[in-house]
Amino acid sequence: VPLGLGAGSAPARPPNFLCAPRNRPEGKVLETVGVFEAPKQHGKYETGQLFLHSVFGYRGIVLFPWQARLYDRDVASPVTEKSENVAGHGSKEVKGKTHTYYQVLIDARDCPHISQRSQTEAVTFLANHDDSRALYAIPGLDYVSHEDILPYSSTDQVPIQHELFERFLMYDQTKVPPFVARDTLCAWQEKNHPWLELSDVHRETTENIRVTVIPFYMGMREAQNSHVYWWRYCIRLENLDSEVVQLRERHWRIFSLSGTLETVRGRGVVGREPVLSKEQPAFQYSSHVSLQASSGHMWGTFRFERPDGSHFDVRIPPFSLESNKDEKTPPSGLHW
């Protein structure tokens, strides 16, 4: 784990300091990174807020918040907002509740430590040319839920190492937090808003394995005189129990508005079969899907294996693939 609480090399240091290991010939020494702050129970974090990710342990900084609709199939209590009922996955109706997520930058120094637990290139775009299958990725961007954030403060004027940090943010000691958005961040957010915006989050728990899915519409491309619509989806798997389990298989059902129903089976996810344990309880990855129709939906199961060799299936909450975004301009990525 790249970061942790600790007293460091100075016994008198208060316990609320955030420390990171630093390699030295005589071994690893803890180095002060910042001071933890009280997490916000109400309201939201502002642009420039430094934080430690509560699940993956990386240092990050908030770029801007998104307001999402969280469809949580584990919550039985009635809420009054927009409802959803996706065909093909039972008749249970789920109500959406507004929840805050954040677009964040990951500290590049921590990416090697989390690469086996979480993809550090979770944000992809369709390339701006004729090849409809071409994608490009922006490394070190993530989407983080409000409760994942452990806020801290730092006196370092460049506390996060990321190629976009100084392009997007500048230090202003008169502000709290002291990192404010540059015009380039505002322009980038505005330009790429349709492909970055997180609007719906779907969550369901089976046998103490919680699956969270966030779909994103990426745009439409023309191929062989037909339209191909692309989405990416980010999935987080969390083991809420102490028993060690390993993901072995995935089984997807993909329904297109054109009337087709596709079944996809395979070993693991993104070439991996992650182990979820008490020490490493979560795994996050992203993937892509394309349809020849402007909408559809997906659902399925992940098959997990227990230490005794027995298997069980974990439900993937059904989620809609919608393309109701403005198609006028393709994503511009980092070119402003």
XYZ file of C-alpha atoms in Angstrom:
336
model
C 0.000 0.000 0.000
C 1.591 3.280 -1.026
C 0.299 5.294 1.890
C -0.647 4.776 5.469
C -1.135 6.347 8.855
C 1.876 6.209 11.086
C 4.120 8.051 13.480
C 6.975 8.040 10.978
C 10.548 8.333 12.207
C 9.711 10.981 14.806
C 7.964 9.466 17.868
C 6.413 12.812 18.818
C 4.534 13.189 15.527
C 0.730 13.365 15.989
C -1.207 10.285 14.773
C -3.286 12.251 12.255
C -0.364 12.781 9.877
C -0.531 11.092 6.483
C 2.755 9.411 5.651
C 4.281 7.660 2.655
C 7.274 5.296 2.549
C 10.490 6.574 0.990
C 13.209 4.224 -0.187
C 16.596 4.694 1.429
C 19.669 2.441 1.614
C 18.909 1.570 5.258
C 15.292 0.714 4.429
C 11.951 2.398 4.100
C 11.345 5.557 6.100
C 7.968 7.234 6.486
C 7.802 10.717 5.052
C 5.125 13.266 5.945
C 2.633 13.864 3.134
C -0.025 15.929 4.886
C -2.547 16.056 7.700
C -5.865 14.255 7.636
C -9.051 16.305 7.865
C -12.477 15.233 9.097
C -14.496 13.644 6.264
C -17.551 15.657 5.208
C -20.813 14.102 6.332
C -22.830 16.703 4.416
C -22.150 18.806 1.343
C -19.475 18.059 -1.215
C -15.727 18.443 -1.654
C -14.477 21.289 -3.808
C -12.070 21.365 -6.751
C -8.539 21.063 -5.385
C -9.355 18.847 -2.393
C -6.526 16.407 -1.660
C -7.573 12.948 -0.512
C -6.520 9.384 0.146
C -8.751 6.746 -1.506
C -10.315 4.723 1.315
C -10.387 1.463 -0.697
C -7.401 1.603 -3.074
C -5.090 3.740 -0.958
C -3.848 6.162 -3.607
C -3.295 9.898 -3.223
C -5.542 12.014 -5.421
C -7.047 15.427 -5.967
C -10.627 16.375 -6.845
C -11.100 18.014 -10.251
C -14.881 18.490 -10.084
C -18.018 16.767 -8.759
C -20.771 14.943 -10.646
C -24.317 14.399 -9.419
C -25.306 10.810 -10.218
C -28.436 8.714 -9.736
C -27.489 5.712 -7.610
C -29.675 2.639 -8.195
C -28.902 0.473 -5.178
C -30.645 -2.920 -5.235
C -29.568 -3.543 -1.638
C -31.688 -0.678 -0.307
C -35.307 -1.609 0.292
C -36.434 1.714 1.742
C -38.669 3.740 -0.587
C -37.366 6.935 -2.172
C -39.305 9.303 -4.335
C -36.956 10.008 -7.237
C -36.795 8.548 -10.741
C -37.397 4.809 -10.942
C -35.950 2.209 -13.263
C -37.086 -1.239 -14.285
C -34.798 -3.067 -16.696
C -36.303 -6.038 -18.507
C -34.636 -9.420 -18.437
C -33.467 -9.302 -14.819
C -36.515 -9.944 -12.694
C -39.308 -7.526 -11.983
C -37.757 -5.676 -9.052
C -38.147 -1.924 -9.402
C -35.278 0.193 -8.154
C -35.483 3.872 -7.325
C -32.642 6.253 -8.072
C -31.197 8.380 -5.289
C -28.935 11.371 -5.949
C -25.332 10.751 -4.932
C -22.084 12.727 -5.376
C -19.156 11.298 -7.326
C -15.931 13.072 -8.268
C -13.623 13.253 -11.272
C -10.144 12.959 -9.794
C -6.455 12.752 -10.692
C -4.408 9.844 -9.289
C -0.868 10.511 -8.091
C 1.445 8.828 -10.631
C 3.731 7.636 -7.812
C 0.893 5.453 -6.522
C -0.204 3.932 -9.846
C 2.303 1.017 -9.681
C 0.974 0.084 -6.242
C -2.668 -0.123 -7.348
C -2.219 -1.515 -10.872
C -3.170 -5.047 -9.766
C -6.264 -3.748 -7.981
C -7.526 -1.022 -10.257
C -6.954 0.073 -13.829
C -5.308 3.464 -13.790
C -6.547 4.250 -17.314
C -10.255 4.110 -16.576
C -11.212 7.017 -18.856
C -11.183 6.253 -22.572
C -12.367 8.157 -25.635
C -13.200 7.248 -29.194
C -10.371 8.385 -31.413
C -11.291 11.318 -33.653
C -10.932 9.610 -37.032
C -12.541 7.027 -39.295
C -11.427 3.901 -37.452
C -14.517 3.240 -35.329
C -12.677 0.754 -33.106
C -9.817 3.068 -32.137
C -9.735 4.155 -28.505
C -7.329 6.278 -26.567
C -6.943 6.517 -22.821
C -6.026 9.240 -20.362
C -3.959 7.669 -17.578
C -4.502 8.472 -13.931
C -8.115 9.660 -14.089
C -10.744 8.042 -11.877
C -14.322 8.380 -10.669
C -14.640 8.337 -6.896
C -17.701 8.139 -4.667
C -18.096 10.677 -1.851
C -17.589 8.039 0.851
C -14.323 6.841 -0.779
C -12.618 10.138 0.048
C -10.398 10.582 3.106
C -9.516 14.298 2.855
C -6.160 15.705 3.843
C -4.276 18.978 3.553
C -0.689 19.617 2.526
C 1.712 22.545 2.463
C 3.332 21.179 -0.713
C 2.554 23.399 -3.709
C 2.704 20.385 -6.066
C 1.402 17.552 -3.842
C 0.174 15.338 -6.703
C 2.433 14.095 -9.483
C 0.397 13.887 -12.683
C 1.035 15.331 -16.130
C -2.265 17.235 -15.965
C -1.899 18.616 -12.419
C -0.208 21.886 -13.309
C -2.222 22.238 -16.530
C -5.511 21.989 -14.626
C -4.748 23.470 -11.193
C -2.740 26.284 -9.669
C -1.691 27.085 -6.125
C -3.463 29.950 -4.340
C -2.624 30.194 -0.641
C -5.611 32.478 -0.009
C -8.090 29.709 -0.916
C -9.283 26.618 0.959
C -8.316 24.193 -0.460
C -5.344 26.141 -1.886
C -5.549 24.584 -5.374
C -7.923 26.267 -7.816
C -9.069 25.399 -11.326
C -7.248 26.957 -14.256
C -9.204 28.038 -17.316
C -7.872 24.938 -19.097
C -9.660 22.640 -16.622
C -12.956 24.492 -17.088
C -12.548 24.396 -20.879
C -11.654 20.684 -20.846
C -14.642 19.838 -18.666
C -16.992 21.836 -20.860
C -15.638 20.387 -24.111
C -15.631 16.751 -23.021
C -18.645 16.889 -20.727
C -20.787 14.402 -22.731
C -18.082 11.719 -22.622
C -16.931 12.298 -19.057
C -20.204 12.815 -17.242
C -21.254 10.145 -14.833
C -25.053 10.054 -14.580
C -26.186 6.577 -13.432
C -24.555 4.187 -10.960
C -25.906 0.662 -10.358
C -25.103 -1.436 -7.292
C -26.073 -4.892 -6.041
C -24.683 -7.339 -3.451
C -24.782 -11.142 -3.686
C -23.302 -13.295 -0.887
C -21.268 -10.347 0.432
C -19.798 -9.480 -2.990
C -20.887 -5.993 -4.029
C -20.846 -5.104 -7.719
C -20.971 -1.446 -8.773
C -21.404 -0.547 -12.454
C -21.071 2.911 -14.033
C -21.901 3.133 -17.771
C -20.744 6.003 -20.011
C -21.874 6.840 -23.520
C -18.844 7.456 -25.762
C -20.350 8.458 -29.084
C -21.411 7.137 -32.482
C -19.319 6.195 -35.493
C -20.352 5.252 -39.011
C -19.081 1.903 -40.297
C -20.083 0.063 -43.482
C -23.052 2.381 -44.038
C -24.421 1.767 -40.546
C -24.168 3.524 -37.202
C -22.199 1.963 -34.350
C -22.808 3.307 -30.831
C -20.119 2.904 -28.190
C -20.194 2.798 -24.400
C -17.607 2.137 -21.742
C -18.528 0.757 -18.348
C -16.548 0.811 -15.122
C -17.043 -2.076 -12.682
C -15.941 -2.356 -9.076
C -16.045 -5.656 -7.199
C -15.864 -5.533 -3.395
C -15.643 -8.400 -0.931
C -17.550 -7.337 2.193
C -16.686 -10.606 3.995
C -13.450 -12.018 5.410
C -13.511 -15.175 3.245
C -11.053 -15.177 0.337
C -12.729 -15.588 -3.062
C -11.480 -15.518 -6.654
C -13.326 -14.363 -9.766
C -13.232 -17.130 -12.372
C -15.788 -16.373 -15.094
C -18.039 -13.664 -16.486
C -21.390 -14.188 -18.177
C -22.969 -11.205 -19.926
C -26.308 -10.724 -21.677
C -26.398 -7.707 -24.004
C -29.750 -6.606 -25.401
C -29.925 -4.115 -28.266
C -32.938 -1.999 -29.191
C -32.587 -3.495 -32.675
C -33.899 -6.725 -31.151
C -30.704 -8.730 -30.786
C -29.693 -10.516 -27.576
C -26.030 -11.461 -27.297
C -24.487 -13.806 -24.728
C -20.822 -13.408 -23.779
C -18.968 -15.913 -21.597
C -15.310 -15.893 -20.703
C -12.599 -16.470 -18.138
C -12.061 -13.675 -15.631
C -12.218 -10.013 -16.607
C -9.706 -7.967 -18.667
C -7.378 -10.965 -18.712
C -7.307 -11.317 -14.939
C -8.895 -13.532 -12.302
C -8.602 -11.256 -9.259
C -8.531 -12.561 -5.691
C -10.623 -10.566 -3.217
C -9.451 -10.903 0.383
C -9.735 -8.984 3.643
C -6.356 -7.348 2.896
C -7.207 -6.578 -0.764
C -11.012 -6.469 -0.821
C -11.666 -4.665 -4.101
C -10.910 -4.796 -7.816
C -11.894 -2.189 -10.404
C -11.749 -2.316 -14.191
C -13.364 -0.824 -17.267
C -14.427 -2.321 -20.579
C -16.354 -1.363 -23.709
C -19.401 -2.438 -25.680
C -20.818 -1.363 -29.027
C -24.339 -1.729 -30.456
C -25.845 -1.124 -33.858
C -28.761 0.578 -32.103
C -28.909 3.798 -30.110
C -29.812 2.049 -26.870
C -29.966 -1.273 -25.080
C -29.094 -2.794 -21.751
C -26.738 -5.301 -20.126
C -26.864 -7.640 -17.165
C -25.209 -10.873 -16.099
C -23.226 -12.734 -13.452
C -19.680 -13.201 -12.215
C -18.727 -16.691 -11.055
C -16.536 -16.782 -7.950
C -14.608 -19.660 -6.396
C -14.191 -20.286 -2.659
C -11.043 -21.805 -1.085
C -12.792 -25.208 -0.851
C -13.316 -25.249 -4.629
C -17.051 -24.520 -4.568
C -18.508 -21.815 -6.832
C -21.236 -19.214 -6.559
C -22.681 -16.646 -8.965
C -22.790 -12.925 -8.191
C -25.382 -10.811 -9.975
C -24.303 -7.877 -12.115
C -27.027 -5.242 -11.730
C -28.773 -4.501 -15.042
C -27.933 -1.134 -16.548
C -29.189 0.845 -19.511
C -27.068 1.876 -22.483
C -28.446 5.232 -23.599
C -27.158 7.618 -26.270
C -29.174 10.752 -25.549
C -26.117 12.984 -25.706
C -25.255 15.778 -28.112
C -23.529 14.272 -31.181
C -22.339 17.528 -32.744
C -18.665 17.400 -31.785
C -16.385 14.409 -31.177
C -14.358 14.289 -27.950
C -11.279 16.446 -28.071
C -9.241 14.731 -25.394
C -6.253 16.816 -24.394
C -6.261 19.091 -27.434
C -7.617 22.519 -26.574
